[in-house]
């Protein structure tokens, strides 16, 4: 058995924390300063983590490599298994041109660009985040807004800022699932606290979006639909994450938010011509006025409806228990780790959810989608393989970062940093969202940030007497606000709207919003750690 040490370097917690931080510092410097590609930075950081765990923490090399292998498997299944199958469904809709029908359908809901921003970037973007995440909402929504007549820069900024409130529950709850896995906290507990933080962002973001689209006039004339949409989204996200399923939180929030927005009479009124002239470029996709047969419109919505239905059915207790029977729980080979107190850590045992995981459920929905859209089996397989090829570097990035996180957690590096950070005391609650924000800003992924810092947050909370669930959730909730400034997302947005090389311009436009909303989240988490808002916690 390997017993973790807290002060392996010179018997000093400070020196040990400095050495333990080397893998993280390596990744952050390579990404932020050297501007190395994320998958290469992740692999180099993993190599540093292995060396630190083996040489500084005296973890046997076999156990060090085995802990990294466990992170790789978790990164492949269930994490990237979800993303691949979700993007596969999207690729099939593009292949059959049903995505174009869906885009035209959104354009006909309202000709007011401020409402279109809410429908496309906030509501539909949240649905895409729920199903795929990892940059898909920014890319797809930016293109749709440009096709509706938006200036490319404005379209990109709106899509980036909108991709905040749903991120913690994106890709079928992948970030919170990962957070629960690396911290050892129950998924329901973590999701419940996150679901009492990010909905507060949803109350603000729609107002920010209409302000971005049309300034003070936009706020003055469309604040009612923005508030209604944000409130409906927030309530649905809170209810789903706390009482139904973390995997369904964003799907429910997106659908309820869109339904509430469309139900507001003000949202369906034609926009005044001065508004359209001031907001839009005057260039619209020529096919927006094309009439689509109702059966084809229904088929365009079918893939997303199928996913909602299948995930809803999977939450029925009898079906949920039946699916769980396929889970495989086993002792992870070549791994026998105890914490500094001598108690075995949870990482010694691994659970493989073969059927009940979100990726498999999306796969079922994809098979039904292929039938509904009349995609030939050979074409469907080709699109699936094409999706894997398209995501090959993302797969390498996620698996390397998760392997790094598992090595750091199981060798004791994260525990050392956590004990050192705990010296911040009560101020830790205010700073904890900043750590998540920083992690997402450099990695582009709330999942990766949770894998990197989740265990650290929990250890620091335990040492400082704060709620582990609160700080773990704060890592994810603060992280969502770093998404809009991450180099990965900025590059995706620029590529989508034809602004290659203009990432710096976009960064300058979205950075103030990222920092401002981060300050709000820091204040929320700090207040939740005190009597002021502690009543909000479960």
Short mmCIF file of C-alpha atoms in Angstrom, two decimals, residues 109-520:
data_model
loop_
_atom_site.label_atom_id
_atom_site.label_comp_id
_atom_site.label_asym_id
_atom_site.label_seq_id
_atom_site.Cartn_x
_atom_site.Cartn_y
_atom_site.Cartn_z
CA UNK A 109 -39.89 33.08 -34.55
CA UNK A 110 -39.08 36.79 -34.49
CA UNK A 111 -37.48 39.33 -36.79
CA UNK A 112 -36.21 41.34 -33.80
CA UNK A 113 -32.44 40.72 -33.64
CA UNK A 114 -32.44 41.16 -29.86
CA UNK A 115 -34.98 38.35 -29.47
CA UNK A 116 -33.11 36.28 -32.05
CA UNK A 117 -29.99 36.60 -29.90
CA UNK A 118 -31.91 35.19 -26.93
CA UNK A 119 -33.47 32.37 -28.93
CA UNK A 120 -30.35 31.31 -30.79
CA UNK A 121 -27.40 32.16 -28.52
CA UNK A 122 -28.98 31.73 -25.07
CA UNK A 123 -31.70 29.06 -25.46
CA UNK A 124 -30.53 27.00 -28.42
CA UNK A 125 -26.92 27.52 -27.36
CA UNK A 126 -27.81 26.08 -23.94
CA UNK A 127 -29.38 23.05 -25.64
CA UNK A 128 -26.22 22.52 -27.71
CA UNK A 129 -24.13 22.91 -24.56
CA UNK A 130 -26.34 20.32 -22.87
CA UNK A 131 -25.88 17.85 -25.71
CA UNK A 132 -22.28 18.43 -26.77
CA UNK A 133 -20.40 21.33 -25.15
CA UNK A 134 -16.68 21.68 -25.91
CA UNK A 135 -17.08 24.68 -28.23
CA UNK A 136 -20.01 23.39 -30.29
CA UNK A 137 -22.50 26.07 -29.06
CA UNK A 138 -20.16 28.95 -29.90
CA UNK A 139 -19.37 27.64 -33.37
CA UNK A 140 -22.94 26.77 -34.35
CA UNK A 141 -24.68 29.79 -32.82
CA UNK A 142 -22.17 32.25 -34.30
CA UNK A 143 -22.84 30.88 -37.78
CA UNK A 144 -26.62 31.00 -37.26
CA UNK A 145 -26.52 34.63 -36.07
CA UNK A 146 -24.41 35.71 -39.06
CA UNK A 147 -26.91 33.95 -41.35
CA UNK A 148 -29.68 35.94 -39.65
CA UNK A 149 -27.88 39.18 -40.55
CA UNK A 150 -25.68 39.91 -37.51
CA UNK A 151 -22.32 41.60 -37.87
CA UNK A 152 -19.70 38.80 -37.51
CA UNK A 153 -17.97 40.41 -34.51
CA UNK A 154 -21.24 41.00 -32.71
CA UNK A 155 -22.40 37.46 -33.49
CA UNK A 156 -19.21 36.00 -32.03
CA UNK A 157 -19.34 38.17 -28.89
CA UNK A 158 -23.00 37.33 -28.26
CA UNK A 159 -22.35 33.60 -28.70
CA UNK A 160 -19.35 33.70 -26.35
CA UNK A 161 -21.10 35.61 -23.56
CA UNK A 162 -24.23 33.44 -23.84
CA UNK A 163 -22.12 30.30 -23.32
CA UNK A 164 -21.89 30.73 -19.54
CA UNK A 165 -24.93 29.77 -17.44
CA UNK A 166 -25.35 26.28 -18.98
CA UNK A 167 -21.67 25.25 -19.01
CA UNK A 168 -21.52 23.54 -15.60
CA UNK A 169 -24.18 21.04 -16.69
CA UNK A 170 -23.00 20.82 -20.31
CA UNK A 171 -22.39 17.65 -22.32
CA UNK A 172 -25.00 15.77 -20.33
CA UNK A 173 -23.66 16.97 -16.99
CA UNK A 174 -20.06 15.98 -17.79
CA UNK A 175 -18.36 18.76 -15.72
CA UNK A 176 -20.30 17.98 -12.52
CA UNK A 177 -19.98 14.22 -13.10
CA UNK A 178 -16.21 14.68 -13.39
CA UNK A 179 -16.19 16.92 -10.31
CA UNK A 180 -17.99 14.27 -8.28
CA UNK A 181 -15.62 11.59 -9.56
CA UNK A 182 -12.36 13.37 -8.72
CA UNK A 183 -13.54 14.69 -5.34
CA UNK A 184 -15.35 11.58 -4.12
CA UNK A 185 -18.42 13.67 -3.28
CA UNK A 186 -21.90 12.39 -4.22
CA UNK A 187 -23.00 13.64 -7.63
CA UNK A 188 -26.40 14.71 -6.30
CA UNK A 189 -24.78 16.85 -3.59
CA UNK A 190 -22.39 18.61 -5.97
CA UNK A 191 -25.05 19.16 -8.65
CA UNK A 192 -27.45 20.51 -6.05
CA UNK A 193 -25.05 23.25 -4.92
CA UNK A 194 -24.02 24.17 -8.47
CA UNK A 195 -27.74 24.37 -9.20
CA UNK A 196 -28.03 27.05 -6.53
CA UNK A 197 -25.24 29.18 -8.03
CA UNK A 198 -25.31 29.17 -11.83
CA UNK A 199 -29.08 29.89 -12.08
CA UNK A 200 -28.28 33.29 -10.59
CA UNK A 201 -26.11 33.95 -13.64
CA UNK A 202 -29.03 33.00 -15.88
CA UNK A 203 -31.01 35.90 -14.42
CA UNK A 204 -28.35 38.35 -15.62
CA UNK A 205 -26.97 36.97 -18.89
CA UNK A 206 -30.08 37.58 -21.08
CA UNK A 207 -30.05 41.24 -20.06
CA UNK A 208 -26.34 41.42 -20.92
CA UNK A 209 -27.06 39.90 -24.34
CA UNK A 210 -29.77 42.38 -25.36
CA UNK A 211 -27.47 45.14 -24.13
CA UNK A 212 -24.65 43.80 -26.29
CA UNK A 213 -26.93 43.63 -29.32
CA UNK A 214 -28.59 47.03 -29.05
CA UNK A 215 -27.17 48.96 -26.09
CA UNK A 216 -29.42 50.89 -23.74
CA UNK A 217 -32.25 50.89 -26.25
CA UNK A 218 -32.13 47.10 -26.27
CA UNK A 219 -32.40 46.98 -22.49
CA UNK A 220 -35.17 49.56 -22.43
CA UNK A 221 -37.30 47.90 -25.10
CA UNK A 222 -36.68 44.19 -24.52
CA UNK A 223 -35.95 43.84 -20.81
CA UNK A 224 -39.29 42.10 -20.21
CA UNK A 225 -38.67 39.10 -22.52
CA UNK A 226 -35.05 38.97 -21.34
CA UNK A 227 -36.08 38.80 -17.68
CA UNK A 228 -38.83 36.25 -18.37
CA UNK A 229 -36.46 34.05 -20.38
CA UNK A 230 -33.70 34.23 -17.76
CA UNK A 231 -36.06 33.59 -14.85
CA UNK A 232 -37.67 30.58 -16.53
CA UNK A 233 -34.23 29.20 -17.43
CA UNK A 234 -32.96 29.69 -13.88
CA UNK A 235 -35.97 28.04 -12.22
CA UNK A 236 -35.85 25.04 -14.58
CA UNK A 237 -32.08 24.59 -14.09
CA UNK A 238 -32.50 24.77 -10.31
CA UNK A 239 -35.38 22.29 -10.21
CA UNK A 240 -33.74 19.80 -12.59
CA UNK A 241 -30.32 19.85 -10.94
CA UNK A 242 -31.73 19.54 -7.42
CA UNK A 243 -34.71 17.23 -7.84
CA UNK A 244 -34.56 15.45 -11.23
CA UNK A 245 -31.19 14.87 -12.90
CA UNK A 246 -27.97 16.82 -13.42
CA UNK A 247 -27.79 15.38 -16.93
CA UNK A 248 -31.15 16.91 -17.82
CA UNK A 249 -30.61 20.30 -16.14
CA UNK A 250 -29.58 22.26 -19.24
CA UNK A 251 -32.01 20.49 -21.57
CA UNK A 252 -34.94 21.40 -19.33
CA UNK A 253 -33.63 24.92 -18.76
CA UNK A 254 -33.15 25.56 -22.50
CA UNK A 255 -36.59 24.28 -23.45
CA UNK A 256 -38.43 26.05 -20.62
CA UNK A 257 -36.51 29.28 -21.24
CA UNK A 258 -37.32 29.19 -24.97
CA UNK A 259 -40.98 28.38 -24.27
CA UNK A 260 -41.29 31.28 -21.83
CA UNK A 261 -39.59 33.66 -24.26
CA UNK A 262 -41.88 32.74 -27.16
CA UNK A 263 -44.91 33.08 -24.87
CA UNK A 264 -44.15 36.75 -24.16
CA UNK A 265 -46.28 38.81 -26.61
CA UNK A 266 -43.61 41.50 -26.77
CA UNK A 267 -41.11 38.98 -28.15
CA UNK A 268 -43.25 38.25 -31.24
CA UNK A 269 -43.74 41.86 -32.31
CA UNK A 270 -41.85 43.00 -35.41
CA UNK A 271 -38.76 45.03 -34.62
CA UNK A 272 -38.73 48.70 -35.56
CA UNK A 273 -36.77 49.32 -38.75
CA UNK A 274 -34.23 51.64 -37.04
CA UNK A 275 -33.41 48.78 -34.66
CA UNK A 276 -32.84 46.32 -37.48
CA UNK A 277 -30.80 48.85 -39.43
CA UNK A 278 -28.60 49.63 -36.43
CA UNK A 279 -28.05 46.03 -35.32
CA UNK A 280 -27.88 44.02 -38.53
CA UNK A 281 -25.44 44.28 -41.40
CA UNK A 282 -28.20 44.07 -43.98
CA UNK A 283 -26.73 40.83 -45.30
CA UNK A 284 -28.98 37.83 -44.67
CA UNK A 285 -28.81 34.29 -45.92
CA UNK A 286 -31.02 34.12 -49.00
CA UNK A 287 -32.67 30.89 -47.87
CA UNK A 288 -34.23 32.46 -44.74
CA UNK A 289 -37.43 33.23 -46.65
CA UNK A 290 -37.70 29.69 -47.97
CA UNK A 291 -40.80 27.85 -46.76
CA UNK A 292 -40.19 24.40 -45.30
CA UNK A 293 -42.83 21.65 -45.24
CA UNK A 294 -44.17 21.08 -41.74
CA UNK A 295 -43.13 17.38 -41.68
CA UNK A 296 -39.53 18.39 -42.43
CA UNK A 297 -39.59 21.01 -39.67
CA UNK A 298 -40.77 18.35 -37.23
CA UNK A 299 -38.00 16.03 -38.37
CA UNK A 300 -35.47 18.82 -37.84
CA UNK A 301 -36.53 19.08 -34.19
CA UNK A 302 -36.80 15.28 -33.78
CA UNK A 303 -33.17 14.53 -32.78
CA UNK A 304 -33.33 16.87 -29.79
CA UNK A 305 -36.79 15.65 -28.83
CA UNK A 306 -35.55 12.05 -28.94
CA UNK A 307 -32.64 12.86 -26.63
CA UNK A 308 -34.96 14.56 -24.14
CA UNK A 309 -37.39 11.62 -24.19
CA UNK A 310 -34.69 8.96 -23.82
CA UNK A 311 -32.96 10.76 -20.94
CA UNK A 312 -36.30 11.35 -19.25
CA UNK A 313 -37.20 7.68 -19.50
CA UNK A 314 -33.78 6.74 -18.12
CA UNK A 315 -34.60 8.67 -14.92
CA UNK A 316 -37.64 6.52 -14.11
CA UNK A 317 -36.53 4.52 -11.04
CA UNK A 318 -37.37 1.09 -12.46
CA UNK A 319 -35.60 1.80 -15.77
CA UNK A 320 -32.69 3.51 -14.00
CA UNK A 321 -32.15 0.45 -11.80
CA UNK A 322 -32.39 -1.86 -14.82
CA UNK A 323 -29.78 0.13 -16.74
CA UNK A 324 -27.52 0.22 -13.68
CA UNK A 325 -27.34 -3.57 -13.64
CA UNK A 326 -24.92 -3.34 -16.56
CA UNK A 327 -22.49 -1.26 -14.47
CA UNK A 328 -19.17 -2.90 -13.73
CA UNK A 329 -17.41 -2.16 -10.42
CA UNK A 330 -13.91 -3.53 -9.91
CA UNK A 331 -10.67 -2.94 -8.07
CA UNK A 332 -8.36 -0.92 -10.29
CA UNK A 333 -5.27 -3.02 -11.10
CA UNK A 334 -1.85 -2.14 -9.68
CA UNK A 335 -3.33 0.53 -7.41
CA UNK A 336 -3.47 0.43 -3.60
CA UNK A 337 -3.46 3.94 -2.14
CA UNK A 338 -4.28 5.29 1.31
CA UNK A 339 -4.66 8.91 2.38
CA UNK A 340 -2.34 10.44 5.02
CA UNK A 341 -4.63 9.08 7.73
CA UNK A 342 -4.19 5.55 6.41
CA UNK A 343 -7.69 5.13 4.96
CA UNK A 344 -8.05 3.63 1.43
CA UNK A 345 -8.98 6.25 -1.17
CA UNK A 346 -11.98 5.90 -3.47
CA UNK A 347 -9.74 5.72 -6.55
CA UNK A 348 -8.80 2.15 -5.69
CA UNK A 349 -12.21 1.10 -7.03
CA UNK A 350 -13.48 1.99 -10.51
CA UNK A 351 -17.08 2.00 -11.76
CA UNK A 352 -17.74 1.54 -15.47
CA UNK A 353 -21.32 2.62 -16.37
CA UNK A 354 -21.74 0.78 -19.66
CA UNK A 355 -25.40 1.51 -20.46
CA UNK A 356 -26.62 4.09 -17.96
CA UNK A 357 -24.00 6.69 -18.95
CA UNK A 358 -25.11 9.70 -20.98
CA UNK A 359 -23.00 8.77 -24.00
CA UNK A 360 -24.76 5.43 -24.48
CA UNK A 361 -28.17 7.08 -24.14
CA UNK A 362 -27.19 9.65 -26.77
CA UNK A 363 -26.01 6.78 -28.98
CA UNK A 364 -29.50 5.25 -28.75
CA UNK A 365 -30.98 8.63 -29.69
CA UNK A 366 -28.53 8.86 -32.59
CA UNK A 367 -29.61 5.50 -33.97
CA UNK A 368 -33.24 6.61 -33.84
CA UNK A 369 -32.24 9.96 -35.39
CA UNK A 370 -30.63 8.14 -38.31
CA UNK A 371 -33.91 6.30 -38.88
CA UNK A 372 -36.06 9.44 -38.59
CA UNK A 373 -33.81 11.47 -40.90
CA UNK A 374 -33.46 8.51 -43.29
CA UNK A 375 -29.69 8.37 -43.01
CA UNK A 376 -28.33 5.17 -44.53
CA UNK A 377 -26.48 2.94 -42.06
CA UNK A 378 -23.25 3.22 -44.05
CA UNK A 379 -23.48 7.02 -44.05
CA UNK A 380 -24.28 7.10 -40.32
CA UNK A 381 -21.20 5.00 -39.55
CA UNK A 382 -19.06 7.23 -41.78
CA UNK A 383 -20.32 10.33 -39.94
CA UNK A 384 -19.56 8.72 -36.57
CA UNK A 385 -16.01 7.91 -37.64
CA UNK A 386 -15.71 11.42 -39.07
CA UNK A 387 -16.75 12.82 -35.68
CA UNK A 388 -14.04 10.82 -33.92
CA UNK A 389 -11.47 12.09 -36.43
CA UNK A 390 -12.65 15.68 -35.98
CA UNK A 391 -12.32 15.37 -32.20
CA UNK A 392 -9.02 13.48 -32.17
CA UNK A 393 -7.05 16.33 -30.62
CA UNK A 394 -9.84 17.16 -28.16
CA UNK A 395 -9.84 13.49 -27.11
CA UNK A 396 -6.09 13.59 -26.57
CA UNK A 397 -6.37 16.83 -24.59
CA UNK A 398 -9.15 15.61 -22.29
CA UNK A 399 -7.54 12.23 -21.61
CA UNK A 400 -4.12 13.75 -20.89
CA UNK A 401 -5.57 16.39 -18.54
CA UNK A 402 -7.65 13.81 -16.69
CA UNK A 403 -4.66 11.47 -16.43
CA UNK A 404 -2.68 14.40 -14.97
CA UNK A 405 -5.50 15.10 -12.50
CA UNK A 406 -5.69 11.47 -11.37
CA UNK A 407 -1.91 11.27 -10.87
CA UNK A 408 -1.96 14.47 -8.82
CA UNK A 409 -4.93 13.36 -6.76
CA UNK A 410 -3.77 9.80 -6.04
CA UNK A 411 -0.11 10.63 -5.40
CA UNK A 412 -1.07 13.30 -2.86
CA UNK A 413 0.02 16.36 -4.83
CA UNK A 414 -3.49 17.86 -4.82
CA UNK A 415 -3.82 17.26 -1.06
CA UNK A 416 -0.58 19.13 -0.40
CA UNK A 417 -1.69 22.13 -2.46
CA UNK A 418 -5.09 22.01 -0.78
CA UNK A 419 -3.61 22.12 2.71
CA UNK A 420 -1.38 25.01 1.69
CA UNK A 421 -4.24 26.99 0.08
CA UNK A 422 -6.39 26.39 3.16
CA UNK A 423 -4.28 29.01 4.91
CA UNK A 424 -6.49 31.56 3.16
CA UNK A 425 -9.13 30.71 5.77
CA UNK A 426 -12.48 32.42 5.31
CA UNK A 427 -11.18 34.27 2.25
CA UNK A 428 -10.93 30.93 0.48
CA UNK A 429 -14.67 31.01 -0.24
CA UNK A 430 -14.26 34.28 -2.13
CA UNK A 431 -11.23 33.05 -4.08
CA UNK A 432 -12.42 29.54 -4.94
CA UNK A 433 -14.43 30.58 -8.07
CA UNK A 434 -11.30 32.38 -9.33
CA UNK A 435 -9.40 29.09 -9.40
CA UNK A 436 -12.09 27.47 -11.56
CA UNK A 437 -12.24 30.56 -13.79
CA UNK A 438 -8.49 30.47 -14.29
CA UNK A 439 -8.55 26.75 -15.09
CA UNK A 440 -11.24 27.14 -17.75
CA UNK A 441 -9.64 30.27 -19.18
CA UNK A 442 -6.47 28.35 -20.02
CA UNK A 443 -7.93 24.93 -20.82
CA UNK A 444 -11.23 25.92 -22.45
CA UNK A 445 -13.08 23.23 -20.51
CA UNK A 446 -15.02 23.26 -17.23
CA UNK A 447 -14.54 19.50 -17.18
CA UNK A 448 -10.75 19.87 -17.31
CA UNK A 449 -10.76 22.62 -14.67
CA UNK A 450 -12.84 20.45 -12.35
CA UNK A 451 -10.48 17.53 -12.91
CA UNK A 452 -7.47 19.73 -12.16
CA UNK A 453 -8.74 21.68 -9.15
CA UNK A 454 -11.76 19.80 -7.78
CA UNK A 455 -9.89 17.65 -5.27
CA UNK A 456 -7.73 20.62 -4.30
CA UNK A 457 -10.84 22.68 -3.49
CA UNK A 458 -12.28 19.89 -1.33
CA UNK A 459 -9.03 19.39 0.58
CA UNK A 460 -8.71 23.13 1.20
CA UNK A 461 -12.33 23.29 2.38
CA UNK A 462 -11.81 20.46 4.84
CA UNK A 463 -8.70 22.12 6.23
CA UNK A 464 -10.36 25.52 6.63
CA UNK A 465 -13.68 24.30 8.02
CA UNK A 466 -15.74 25.27 4.97
CA UNK A 467 -18.25 23.11 3.13
CA UNK A 468 -16.46 20.78 0.65
CA UNK A 469 -19.58 20.75 -1.54
CA UNK A 470 -19.65 24.56 -1.62
CA UNK A 471 -16.06 25.00 -2.76
CA UNK A 472 -16.20 22.11 -5.21
CA UNK A 473 -19.32 23.65 -6.76
CA UNK A 474 -17.68 27.09 -6.74
CA UNK A 475 -14.86 25.69 -8.86
CA UNK A 476 -17.34 24.69 -11.55
CA UNK A 477 -19.57 27.77 -11.22
CA UNK A 478 -16.62 30.16 -11.41
CA UNK A 479 -15.20 28.14 -14.27
CA UNK A 480 -18.16 28.79 -16.55
CA UNK A 481 -17.17 32.47 -16.66
CA UNK A 482 -13.71 31.66 -18.00
CA UNK A 483 -15.16 29.91 -21.03
CA UNK A 484 -15.70 33.11 -23.04
CA UNK A 485 -12.04 34.18 -22.73
CA UNK A 486 -10.39 30.79 -23.30
CA UNK A 487 -8.12 30.74 -26.36
CA UNK A 488 -9.90 27.59 -27.53
CA UNK A 489 -13.32 29.22 -27.60
CA UNK A 490 -12.03 32.49 -29.04
CA UNK A 491 -10.40 30.58 -31.88
CA UNK A 492 -13.56 28.58 -32.52
CA UNK A 493 -15.66 31.76 -32.63
CA UNK A 494 -13.29 33.53 -35.00
CA UNK A 495 -13.06 30.55 -37.33
CA UNK A 496 -16.85 30.16 -37.41
CA UNK A 497 -17.56 33.73 -38.55
CA UNK A 498 -14.50 34.31 -40.75
CA UNK A 499 -12.45 36.45 -38.36
CA UNK A 500 -9.31 34.34 -38.21
CA UNK A 501 -6.55 36.21 -36.39
CA UNK A 502 -8.97 38.57 -34.61
CA UNK A 503 -8.99 36.64 -31.32
CA UNK A 504 -7.41 39.59 -29.53
CA UNK A 505 -10.23 41.91 -30.62
CA UNK A 506 -12.84 39.48 -29.31
CA UNK A 507 -10.93 39.03 -26.05
CA UNK A 508 -10.97 42.77 -25.38
CA UNK A 509 -14.75 42.85 -25.91
CA UNK A 510 -15.64 39.89 -23.68
CA UNK A 511 -13.00 40.19 -20.93
CA UNK A 512 -14.85 42.94 -18.97
CA UNK A 513 -18.01 40.81 -18.91
CA UNK A 514 -16.05 37.76 -17.83
CA UNK A 515 -14.41 39.62 -14.95
CA UNK A 516 -17.59 41.42 -13.92
CA UNK A 517 -19.65 38.24 -13.75
CA UNK A 518 -16.78 36.46 -11.96
CA UNK A 519 -16.88 39.12 -9.23
CA UNK A 520 -20.61 38.50 -8.86
#
